[in-house]
C-alpha positions as YAML, in Angstrom:
chain: A
units: angstrom
residues:
- id: 1
  name: MET
  ca: [33.67, 3.66, 2.86]
- id: 2
  name: SER
  ca: [30.97, 1.88, 4.95]
- id: 3
  name: GLN
  ca: [28.80, -0.48, 3.14]
- id: 4
  name: LYS
  ca: [25.40, 1.08, 1.41]
- id: 5
  name: ILE
  ca: [22.12, 0.16, 3.33]
- id: 6
  name: PRO
  ca: [20.23, -1.60, 0.65]
- id: 7
  name: VAL
  ca: [16.36, -0.31, 0.03]
- id: 8
  name: THR
  ca: [13.25, -1.85, -1.36]
- id: 9
  name: ILE
  ca: [10.52, 0.27, -2.70]
- id: 10
  name: LEU
  ca: [7.23, -1.83, -2.39]
- id: 11
  name: THR
  ca: [4.56, -0.18, -4.92]
- id: 12
  name: GLY
  ca: [1.51, -1.40, -6.54]
- id: 13
  name: PHE
  ca: [-2.24, 0.20, -7.04]
- id: 14
  name: LEU
  ca: [-4.66, 0.62, -4.62]
- id: 15
  name: GLY
  ca: [-5.81, -2.72, -2.99]
- id: 16
  name: SER
  ca: [-3.30, -4.96, -5.19]
- id: 17
  name: GLY
  ca: [-1.81, -6.94, -2.03]
- id: 18
  name: LYS
  ca: [1.40, -4.63, -0.86]
- id: 19
  name: THR
  ca: [0.54, -5.09, 2.89]
- id: 20
  name: THR
  ca: [-0.09, -8.86, 2.52]
- id: 21
  name: LEU
  ca: [3.33, -9.34, 0.73]
- id: 22
  name: LEU
  ca: [4.92, -6.91, 3.31]
- id: 23
  name: ASN
  ca: [3.62, -9.26, 6.13]
- id: 24
  name: GLN
  ca: [5.15, -12.32, 4.63]
- id: 25
  name: LEU
  ca: [8.38, -10.64, 4.43]
- id: 26
  name: LEU
  ca: [8.17, -9.68, 7.91]
- id: 27
  name: GLU
  ca: [7.29, -13.11, 9.19]
- id: 28
  name: SER
  ca: [10.12, -14.71, 7.07]
- id: 29
  name: GLY
  ca: [12.75, -13.45, 9.31]
- id: 30
  name: LEU
  ca: [14.58, -11.69, 6.51]
- id: 31
  name: MET
  ca: [13.61, -8.63, 7.81]
- id: 32
  name: ALA
  ca: [15.55, -8.49, 10.89]
- id: 33
  name: ASP
  ca: [17.10, -5.13, 12.09]
- id: 34
  name: SER
  ca: [15.05, -3.39, 8.97]
- id: 35
  name: ALA
  ca: [13.45, -0.14, 9.01]
- id: 36
  name: VAL
  ca: [9.58, -0.27, 7.49]
- id: 37
  name: ILE
  ca: [8.08, 2.87, 5.93]
- id: 38
  name: VAL
  ca: [4.48, 2.71, 5.34]
- id: 39
  name: ASN
  ca: [2.55, 5.69, 3.34]
- id: 40
  name: GLU
  ca: [-0.95, 6.06, 3.15]
- id: 41
  name: PHE
  ca: [-3.23, 8.16, 1.38]
- id: 42
  name: GLY
  ca: [-5.26, 9.69, 4.02]
- id: 43
  name: ALA
  ca: [-4.92, 10.74, 7.73]
- id: 44
  name: ILE
  ca: [-5.86, 7.17, 9.12]
- id: 45
  name: SER
  ca: [-3.31, 4.54, 8.82]
- id: 46
  name: ILE
  ca: [-4.85, 1.22, 8.50]
- id: 47
  name: ASP
  ca: [-2.10, -0.68, 6.74]
- id: 48
  name: ALA
  ca: [0.27, 0.28, 9.68]
- id: 49
  name: GLU
  ca: [-2.30, -1.45, 12.16]
- id: 50
  name: LEU
  ca: [-2.21, -4.52, 9.89]
- id: 51
  name: VAL
  ca: [1.58, -4.71, 9.59]
- id: 52
  name: VAL
  ca: [3.21, -7.58, 11.65]
- id: 53
  name: GLY
  ca: [6.24, -6.15, 13.39]
- id: 54
  name: VAL
  ca: [8.91, -7.89, 15.52]
- id: 55
  name: ASP
  ca: [12.30, -6.40, 15.76]
- id: 56
  name: GLU
  ca: [11.58, -4.06, 12.83]
- id: 57
  name: GLU
  ca: [10.98, -0.24, 13.15]
- id: 58
  name: ILE
  ca: [7.45, 0.83, 11.67]
- id: 59
  name: LEU
  ca: [7.36, 4.54, 10.53]
- id: 60
  name: GLN
  ca: [4.50, 6.14, 9.10]
- id: 61
  name: ILE
  ca: [3.88, 8.82, 6.64]
- id: 62
  name: ASN
  ca: [0.29, 9.54, 6.26]
- id: 63
  name: ASN
  ca: [-2.11, 12.15, 4.58]
- id: 64
  name: GLY
  ca: [-0.24, 12.35, 1.51]
- id: 65
  name: CYS
  ca: [1.87, 10.59, -1.11]
- id: 66
  name: ILE
  ca: [5.75, 10.59, -0.33]
- id: 67
  name: CYS
  ca: [6.01, 10.83, -4.46]
- id: 68
  name: CYS
  ca: [5.15, 14.38, -4.24]
- id: 69
  name: THR
  ca: [3.50, 16.19, -1.48]
- id: 70
  name: VAL
  ca: [5.45, 14.67, 1.55]
- id: 71
  name: ARG
  ca: [8.64, 13.55, -0.22]
- id: 72
  name: THR
  ca: [10.64, 16.01, 1.74]
- id: 73
  name: ASP
  ca: [9.44, 13.89, 4.85]
- id: 74
  name: LEU
  ca: [10.40, 10.67, 3.11]
- id: 75
  name: VAL
  ca: [14.31, 12.15, 2.92]
- id: 76
  name: THR
  ca: [13.95, 13.64, 6.22]
- id: 77
  name: THR
  ca: [12.78, 10.27, 7.95]
- id: 78
  name: ILE
  ca: [15.32, 8.32, 6.19]
- id: 79
  name: THR
  ca: [18.16, 10.85, 6.80]
- id: 80
  name: ASN
  ca: [16.66, 10.59, 10.53]
- id: 81
  name: LEU
  ca: [17.07, 6.66, 10.63]
- id: 82
  name: LEU
  ca: [20.59, 6.73, 9.27]
- id: 83
  name: SER
  ca: [21.95, 9.13, 12.25]
- id: 84
  name: GLY
  ca: [20.27, 7.21, 14.95]
- id: 85
  name: THR
  ca: [22.04, 4.87, 17.13]
- id: 86
  name: LYS
  ca: [20.22, 1.84, 16.13]
- id: 87
  name: PRO
  ca: [22.03, -0.19, 13.10]
- id: 88
  name: ILE
  ca: [19.69, -0.58, 10.10]
- id: 89
  name: ARG
  ca: [20.58, -3.28, 7.49]
- id: 90
  name: ARG
  ca: [17.84, -2.53, 5.64]
- id: 91
  name: ILE
  ca: [15.05, -0.25, 4.49]
- id: 92
  name: LEU
  ca: [11.74, -0.89, 2.79]
- id: 93
  name: ILE
  ca: [9.26, 1.51, 1.85]
- id: 94
  name: GLU
  ca: [5.51, 0.46, 1.08]
- id: 95
  name: THR
  ca: [4.24, 3.26, -0.65]
- id: 96
  name: THR
  ca: [0.52, 4.52, -1.30]
- id: 97
  name: GLY
  ca: [-1.28, 2.82, -4.29]
- id: 98
  name: LEU
  ca: [-1.46, 6.30, -5.96]
- id: 99
  name: ALA
  ca: [2.38, 6.81, -5.88]
- id: 100
  name: ASP
  ca: [4.40, 7.50, -8.86]
- id: 101
  name: PRO
  ca: [7.70, 5.55, -7.97]
- id: 102
  name: ALA
  ca: [9.71, 7.96, -10.14]
- id: 103
  name: PRO
  ca: [10.02, 10.67, -7.60]
- id: 104
  name: ILE
  ca: [10.86, 8.42, -5.33]
- id: 105
  name: ILE
  ca: [13.66, 6.64, -7.00]
- id: 106
  name: GLN
  ca: [14.80, 10.01, -7.97]
- id: 107
  name: SER
  ca: [15.13, 10.93, -4.46]
- id: 108
  name: PHE
  ca: [17.57, 7.94, -3.52]
- id: 109
  name: ILE
  ca: [19.56, 8.81, -6.86]
- id: 110
  name: VAL
  ca: [19.97, 12.78, -6.63]
- id: 111
  name: ASP
  ca: [19.50, 13.46, -2.74]
- id: 112
  name: GLU
  ca: [23.45, 13.94, -1.82]
- id: 113
  name: VAL
  ca: [22.96, 11.90, 1.69]
- id: 114
  name: LEU
  ca: [20.76, 9.28, 0.36]
- id: 115
  name: SER
  ca: [22.67, 8.42, -2.71]
- id: 116
  name: THR
  ca: [25.87, 8.46, -0.54]
- id: 117
  name: LYS
  ca: [24.47, 6.07, 2.50]
- id: 118
  name: THR
  ca: [21.86, 3.85, 0.53]
- id: 119
  name: MET
  ca: [21.29, 1.84, -2.70]
- id: 120
  name: LEU
  ca: [18.40, 0.82, -4.20]
- id: 121
  name: ASP
  ca: [17.82, -3.01, -4.25]
- id: 122
  name: ALA
  ca: [14.69, -3.15, -6.35]
- id: 123
  name: VAL
  ca: [11.42, -1.62, -6.98]
- id: 124
  name: VAL
  ca: [8.97, -4.14, -6.77]
- id: 125
  name: THR
  ca: [5.36, -3.72, -8.22]
- id: 126
  name: VAL
  ca: [2.51, -5.93, -6.74]
- id: 127
  name: VAL
  ca: [-0.31, -6.22, -9.48]
- id: 128
  name: ASP
  ca: [-4.01, -7.69, -8.99]
- id: 129
  name: ALA
  ca: [-4.74, -10.19, -11.58]
- id: 130
  name: THR
  ca: [-8.35, -9.68, -10.65]
- id: 131
  name: HIS
  ca: [-8.08, -5.77, -11.65]
- id: 132
  name: ILE
  ca: [-5.24, -4.99, -13.67]
- id: 133
  name: ASP
  ca: [-7.10, -4.44, -16.99]
- id: 134
  name: ARG
  ca: [-9.52, -2.10, -15.14]
- id: 135
  name: TRP
  ca: [-6.57, 0.23, -13.43]
- id: 136
  name: LEU
  ca: [-4.88, 0.06, -16.81]
- id: 137
  name: ALA
  ca: [-7.98, 1.20, -18.92]
- id: 138
  name: ASP
  ca: [-8.68, 4.14, -16.63]
- id: 139
  name: GLN
  ca: [-8.07, 7.16, -18.77]
- id: 140
  name: SER
  ca: [-9.59, 9.66, -16.17]
- id: 141
  name: THR
  ca: [-6.30, 11.66, -16.00]
- id: 142
  name: GLY
  ca: [-3.27, 12.26, -18.33]
- id: 143
  name: GLU
  ca: [-1.24, 10.11, -16.36]
- id: 144
  name: ASN
  ca: [-1.70, 6.28, -15.61]
- id: 145
  name: ILE
  ca: [-0.36, 5.66, -12.36]
- id: 146
  name: ALA
  ca: [-0.57, 1.58, -12.56]
- id: 147
  name: ALA
  ca: [1.04, 1.86, -15.75]
- id: 148
  name: GLU
  ca: [3.99, 3.82, -14.35]
- id: 149
  name: GLN
  ca: [4.14, 1.39, -11.40]
- id: 150
  name: ILE
  ca: [4.84, -1.34, -13.85]
- id: 151
  name: ALA
  ca: [6.99, 0.48, -16.10]
- id: 152
  name: PHE
  ca: [9.54, 1.31, -13.24]
- id: 153
  name: ALA
  ca: [9.52, -1.98, -11.68]
- id: 154
  name: ASP
  ca: [12.46, -4.42, -11.69]
- id: 155
  name: ILE
  ca: [10.40, -7.05, -10.37]
- id: 156
  name: VAL
  ca: [6.12, -7.57, -10.63]
- id: 157
  name: VAL
  ca: [4.57, -9.55, -8.35]
- id: 158
  name: VAL
  ca: [1.07, -10.92, -9.64]
- id: 159
  name: SER
  ca: [-1.21, -11.42, -6.63]
- id: 160
  name: LYS
  ca: [-4.94, -12.76, -6.15]
- id: 161
  name: LEU
  ca: [-4.71, -15.56, -8.76]
- id: 162
  name: ASP
  ca: [-6.57, -17.57, -6.66]
- id: 163
  name: LEU
  ca: [-9.55, -15.30, -7.22]
- id: 164
  name: ALA
  ca: [-8.65, -15.28, -11.46]
- id: 165
  name: GLU
  ca: [-9.95, -17.31, -13.79]
- id: 166
  name: GLU
  ca: [-7.54, -20.26, -15.00]
- id: 167
  name: GLY
  ca: [-4.76, -18.91, -17.42]
- id: 168
  name: ARG
  ca: [-4.95, -15.53, -16.06]
- id: 169
  name: LEU
  ca: [-1.09, -15.55, -14.96]
- id: 170
  name: ALA
  ca: [-0.18, -15.91, -19.03]
- id: 171
  name: LYS
  ca: [-2.62, -12.78, -19.79]
- id: 172
  name: CYS
  ca: [-1.36, -10.65, -17.11]
- id: 173
  name: GLU
  ca: [2.40, -11.46, -17.95]
- id: 174
  name: ALA
  ca: [1.70, -10.48, -21.53]
- id: 175
  name: THR
  ca: [0.11, -7.33, -20.36]
- id: 176
  name: ILE
  ca: [3.04, -6.59, -18.24]
- id: 177
  name: ARG
  ca: [5.65, -7.25, -20.75]
- id: 178
  name: ALA
  ca: [3.77, -5.08, -23.09]
- id: 179
  name: ILE
  ca: [4.89, -2.02, -20.63]
- id: 180
  name: ASN
  ca: [7.83, -3.34, -19.28]
- id: 181
  name: PRO
  ca: [9.69, -6.37, -20.81]
- id: 182
  name: MET
  ca: [12.65, -6.06, -18.54]
- id: 183
  name: ALA
  ca: [10.90, -6.83, -15.54]
- id: 184
  name: ARG
  ca: [10.99, -10.04, -13.59]
- id: 185
  name: VAL
  ca: [7.16, -11.52, -13.42]
- id: 186
  name: LEU
  ca: [6.83, -13.78, -10.31]
- id: 187
  name: ALA
  ca: [3.84, -15.34, -8.98]
- id: 188
  name: PRO
  ca: [3.00, -16.57, -5.45]
- id: 189
  name: ILE
  ca: [2.08, -20.33, -4.92]
- id: 190
  name: GLU
  ca: [-1.23, -20.57, -2.80]
- id: 191
  name: GLY
  ca: [-0.90, -17.10, -1.92]
- id: 192
  name: ARG
  ca: [2.70, -17.06, -0.73]
- id: 193
  name: LEU
  ca: [5.95, -15.92, -2.46]
- id: 194
  name: ASN
  ca: [9.28, -17.07, -2.02]
- id: 195
  name: VAL
  ca: [10.08, -13.75, -0.28]
- id: 196
  name: ALA
  ca: [13.73, -14.15, -0.74]
- id: 197
  name: SER
  ca: [13.08, -13.20, -4.42]
- id: 198
  name: ILE
  ca: [12.54, -9.92, -3.76]
- id: 199
  name: VAL
  ca: [14.98, -8.54, -1.07]
- id: 200
  name: ASP
  ca: [18.83, -8.34, -1.39]
- id: 201
  name: VAL
  ca: [18.78, -9.20, -5.42]
- id: 202
  name: LYS
  ca: [20.38, -6.34, -6.54]
- id: 203
  name: ALA
  ca: [17.76, -5.96, -9.24]
- id: 204
  name: PHE
  ca: [17.63, -2.04, -9.53]
- id: 205
  name: ASP
  ca: [18.02, -1.17, -13.07]
- id: 206
  name: LEU
  ca: [19.00, 2.49, -13.60]
- id: 207
  name: LYS
  ca: [19.15, 2.27, -17.59]
- id: 208
  name: ASN
  ca: [15.55, 1.13, -17.59]
- id: 209
  name: CYS
  ca: [14.28, 3.83, -15.27]
- id: 210
  name: LEU
  ca: [16.23, 6.58, -17.61]
- id: 211
  name: ALA
  ca: [14.76, 5.09, -21.15]
- id: 212
  name: ILE
  ca: [11.13, 5.79, -19.08]
- id: 213
  name: GLU
  ca: [12.16, 8.99, -17.40]
- id: 214
  name: PRO
  ca: [15.02, 10.72, -19.36]
- id: 215
  name: LEU
  ca: [15.37, 13.60, -16.76]
- id: 216
  name: LEU
  ca: [15.11, 11.58, -13.81]
- id: 217
  name: LEU
  ca: [18.95, 12.51, -12.75]
- id: 218
  name: SER
  ca: [17.96, 16.14, -13.11]
- id: 219
  name: ASP
  ca: [17.67, 18.58, -10.30]
- id: 220
  name: LEU
  ca: [14.13, 19.65, -11.92]
- id: 221
  name: GLU
  ca: [11.19, 18.09, -9.85]
- id: 222
  name: HIS
  ca: [9.54, 15.09, -11.42]
- id: 223
  name: GLU
  ca: [6.12, 16.20, -12.49]
- id: 224
  name: HIS
  ca: [3.09, 14.44, -11.18]
- id: 225
  name: GLU
  ca: [-0.09, 15.57, -10.06]
- id: 226
  name: HIS
  ca: [-2.85, 13.26, -8.38]
- id: 227
  name: ASP
  ca: [-6.23, 12.97, -10.00]
- id: 228
  name: THR
  ca: [-7.75, 15.76, -7.89]
- id: 229
  name: SER
  ca: [-11.37, 13.90, -8.12]
- id: 230
  name: VAL
  ca: [-9.86, 11.02, -6.17]
- id: 231
  name: ILE
  ca: [-10.70, 11.62, -2.33]
- id: 232
  name: SER
  ca: [-10.12, 9.72, 0.75]
- id: 233
  name: VAL
  ca: [-13.22, 9.57, 3.40]
- id: 234
  name: GLU
  ca: [-11.82, 8.62, 6.53]
- id: 235
  name: VAL
  ca: [-14.32, 7.62, 9.83]
- id: 236
  name: ARG
  ca: [-13.02, 7.38, 13.52]
- id: 237
  name: GLU
  ca: [-15.77, 5.69, 15.51]
- id: 238
  name: GLU
  ca: [-15.47, 5.28, 19.48]
- id: 239
  name: ARG
  ca: [-18.85, 3.36, 19.87]
- id: 240
  name: SER
  ca: [-19.14, -0.22, 19.06]
- id: 241
  name: LEU
  ca: [-20.76, -0.97, 15.53]
- id: 242
  name: ASP
  ca: [-23.67, -3.28, 15.15]
- id: 243
  name: GLY
  ca: [-22.07, -6.35, 12.97]
- id: 244
  name: PRO
  ca: [-25.08, -7.22, 11.00]
- id: 245
  name: GLY
  ca: [-26.30, -3.70, 10.15]
- id: 246
  name: PHE
  ca: [-22.87, -2.53, 9.44]
- id: 247
  name: PHE
  ca: [-22.16, -5.20, 6.82]
- id: 248
  name: LYS
  ca: [-25.50, -5.28, 5.36]
- id: 249
  name: TRP
  ca: [-25.05, -1.09, 4.91]
- id: 250
  name: LEU
  ca: [-21.45, -1.81, 3.56]
- id: 251
  name: ASN
  ca: [-22.48, -4.55, 0.99]
- id: 252
  name: ALA
  ca: [-25.32, -2.15, -0.28]
- id: 253
  name: PHE
  ca: [-22.73, 1.13, -0.46]
- id: 254
  name: VAL
  ca: [-20.06, -1.12, -2.27]
- id: 255
  name: GLN
  ca: [-22.78, -2.20, -5.22]
- id: 256
  name: GLN
  ca: [-24.16, 1.23, -5.22]
- id: 257
  name: ASN
  ca: [-20.50, 3.00, -5.68]
- id: 258
  name: GLY
  ca: [-18.43, 0.25, -7.01]
- id: 259
  name: ASP
  ca: [-17.70, 2.19, -10.10]
- id: 260
  name: ARG
  ca: [-16.47, 5.15, -8.13]
- id: 261
  name: LEU
  ca: [-15.06, 3.30, -5.00]
- id: 262
  name: LEU
  ca: [-11.49, 2.60, -5.87]
- id: 263
  name: ARG
  ca: [-10.45, 1.36, -2.08]
- id: 264
  name: CYS
  ca: [-12.19, 0.76, 1.11]
- id: 265
  name: LYS
  ca: [-10.39, -0.92, 4.33]
- id: 266
  name: GLY
  ca: [-10.81, -1.02, 7.92]
- id: 267
  name: ILE
  ca: [-10.44, -2.21, 11.61]
- id: 268
  name: LEU
  ca: [-13.93, -2.51, 13.08]
- id: 269
  name: SER
  ca: [-14.67, -2.98, 17.11]
- id: 270
  name: LEU
  ca: [-17.89, -5.03, 16.91]
- id: 271
  name: THR
  ca: [-20.51, -5.38, 19.79]
- id: 272
  name: GLY
  ca: [-20.29, -8.52, 21.21]
- id: 273
  name: GLU
  ca: [-17.02, -9.47, 19.62]
- id: 274
  name: ALA
  ca: [-13.46, -9.64, 21.57]
- id: 275
  name: ARG
  ca: [-11.80, -9.71, 18.41]
- id: 276
  name: ARG
  ca: [-10.82, -6.98, 15.85]
- id: 277
  name: TRP
  ca: [-12.64, -7.34, 12.38]
- id: 278
  name: VAL
  ca: [-10.54, -6.42, 9.33]
- id: 279
  name: PHE
  ca: [-11.92, -5.78, 6.00]
- id: 280
  name: HIS
  ca: [-10.93, -4.55, 2.76]
- id: 281
  name: GLY
  ca: [-12.45, -4.42, -0.92]
- id: 282
  name: VAL
  ca: [-11.77, -2.93, -4.27]
- id: 283
  name: HIS
  ca: [-14.52, -1.83, -6.33]
- id: 284
  name: MET
  ca: [-17.22, -4.35, -5.81]
- id: 285
  name: THR
  ca: [-14.97, -7.08, -4.04]
- id: 286
  name: LEU
  ca: [-15.18, -7.27, -0.31]
- id: 287
  name: GLU
  ca: [-13.08, -9.47, 1.78]
- id: 288
  name: GLY
  ca: [-13.37, -9.58, 5.85]
- id: 289
  name: ARG
  ca: [-12.04, -11.62, 8.64]
- id: 290
  name: PRO
  ca: [-11.44, -11.64, 12.40]
- id: 291
  name: GLY
  ca: [-8.45, -10.42, 13.52]
- id: 292
  name: ARG
  ca: [-6.35, -10.36, 16.58]
- id: 293
  name: PRO
  ca: [-8.20, -9.66, 20.38]
- id: 294
  name: TRP
  ca: [-8.49, -6.46, 21.55]
- id: 295
  name: ALA
  ca: [-5.77, -5.80, 24.11]
- id: 296
  name: GLY
  ca: [-7.21, -5.07, 27.60]
- id: 297
  name: SER
  ca: [-5.99, -1.11, 27.77]
- id: 298
  name: GLU
  ca: [-6.40, -0.64, 23.72]
- id: 299
  name: PRO
  ca: [-8.95, 1.88, 22.98]
- id: 300
  name: ARG
  ca: [-11.57, 0.11, 20.67]
- id: 301
  name: ILE
  ca: [-11.92, 2.62, 17.87]
- id: 302
  name: SER
  ca: [-12.96, 1.52, 14.57]
- id: 303
  name: ALA
  ca: [-10.91, 2.92, 11.92]
- id: 304
  name: ILE
  ca: [-12.23, 2.95, 8.42]
- id: 305
  name: VAL
  ca: [-11.16, 4.39, 4.91]
- id: 306
  name: PHE
  ca: [-12.74, 4.71, 1.65]
- id: 307
  name: ILE
  ca: [-10.85, 6.01, -1.49]
- id: 308
  name: GLY
  ca: [-12.74, 6.99, -4.55]
- id: 309
  name: ARG
  ca: [-14.31, 9.62, -6.54]
- id: 310
  name: GLY
  ca: [-17.25, 11.60, -6.06]
- id: 311
  name: LEU
  ca: [-17.91, 9.93, -2.46]
- id: 312
  name: ASP
  ca: [-20.22, 12.04, -0.26]
- id: 313
  name: ALA
  ca: [-17.98, 12.08, 3.15]
- id: 314
  name: VAL
  ca: [-20.99, 13.47, 5.36]
- id: 315
  name: GLN
  ca: [-23.39, 10.89, 4.11]
- id: 316
  name: ILE
  ca: [-21.04, 8.00, 4.85]
- id: 317
  name: ARG
  ca: [-20.08, 9.43, 8.49]
- id: 318
  name: ASN
  ca: [-23.81, 9.76, 9.12]
- id: 319
  name: ASP
  ca: [-24.68, 6.25, 8.09]
- id: 320
  name: ILE
  ca: [-21.80, 4.66, 9.96]
- id: 321
  name: ALA
  ca: [-22.89, 6.77, 13.16]
- id: 322
  name: GLY
  ca: [-26.23, 5.29, 12.69]
- id: 323
  name: LEU
  ca: [-25.10, 1.94, 12.93]
- id: 324
  name: THR
  ca: [-23.57, 2.40, 16.68]
- id: 325
  name: GLN
  ca: [-23.95, 0.79, 20.11]
- id: 326
  name: PRO
  ca: [-23.72, 3.00, 22.89]
- id: 327
  name: ASP
  ca: [-21.16, 0.88, 24.79]
- id: 328
  name: ALA
  ca: [-17.85, 0.45, 22.70]
- id: 329
  name: SER
  ca: [-16.69, -2.09, 25.59]
- id: 330
  name: LEU
  ca: [-19.41, -4.46, 25.49]
- id: 331
  name: VAL
  ca: [-17.67, -7.65, 24.81]
- id: 332
  name: ALA
  ca: [-19.72, -11.21, 24.86]
...
């Protein structure tokens, strides 16, 4: 029997830092000949645009969570990968922040093809040190996704410690251990993790998963319903945005809607700027930076996503449309 292909599931709530960790993995050289599957909540794929790929094959599954609505697409995608001519050494799946890991894990255990040709190496959950308490306190639905993501983890990576108060790691670790005492807890040093500690580690623990979800091995579909009040508002704008005007609007929008806004992120084409501008935020926290230059033949399209409860999609799109410039190709 040929050797099974190891699979890493990279999960974590919205804005926890999954894509940052994935990029560190890709830059390390450990992911050569790997397949990376990126799943996002919504039709626009921002994270896939921000993934640094060299020889890795990047696949996207959008507009739903692979834990439920497009789970079949995940199985089909991986089955097609395995039947292709290109050799695959490893598979990594970056889930949307709203994904419950249980049904994804179940697919690799119960599905005949996946269980024969692949093996789960580790479920890695990224936890935001600055927002973990808020996520875990969310009782808006009967199921707390952030808690589920920690509970099913073999490894928990605590991110954004540089933005947290002193002693925060110990508090986060105590919170994590209260949910999952078996998980290995790792912390990046100066924002970077020893990525060799999360791949090819054979850390997956089926016994721990069965203790959390006894029906994991059954043929029954794992019950999981998303909070239907959470919506994704996607904006695509072909005209360049006025930078100062947009950022003034964005800061005001975040301050006014911070309690309802779970996540925002975008890649912007700004008037007079030769480079893309990348921003992301969680609740009222915003970060932004210049990205790579726009390629000569690349359409300069701004792609923005807001995820939250009770957001006014029409108003958001109208506001942003009012901040555009007529010439999208204008570069200083």
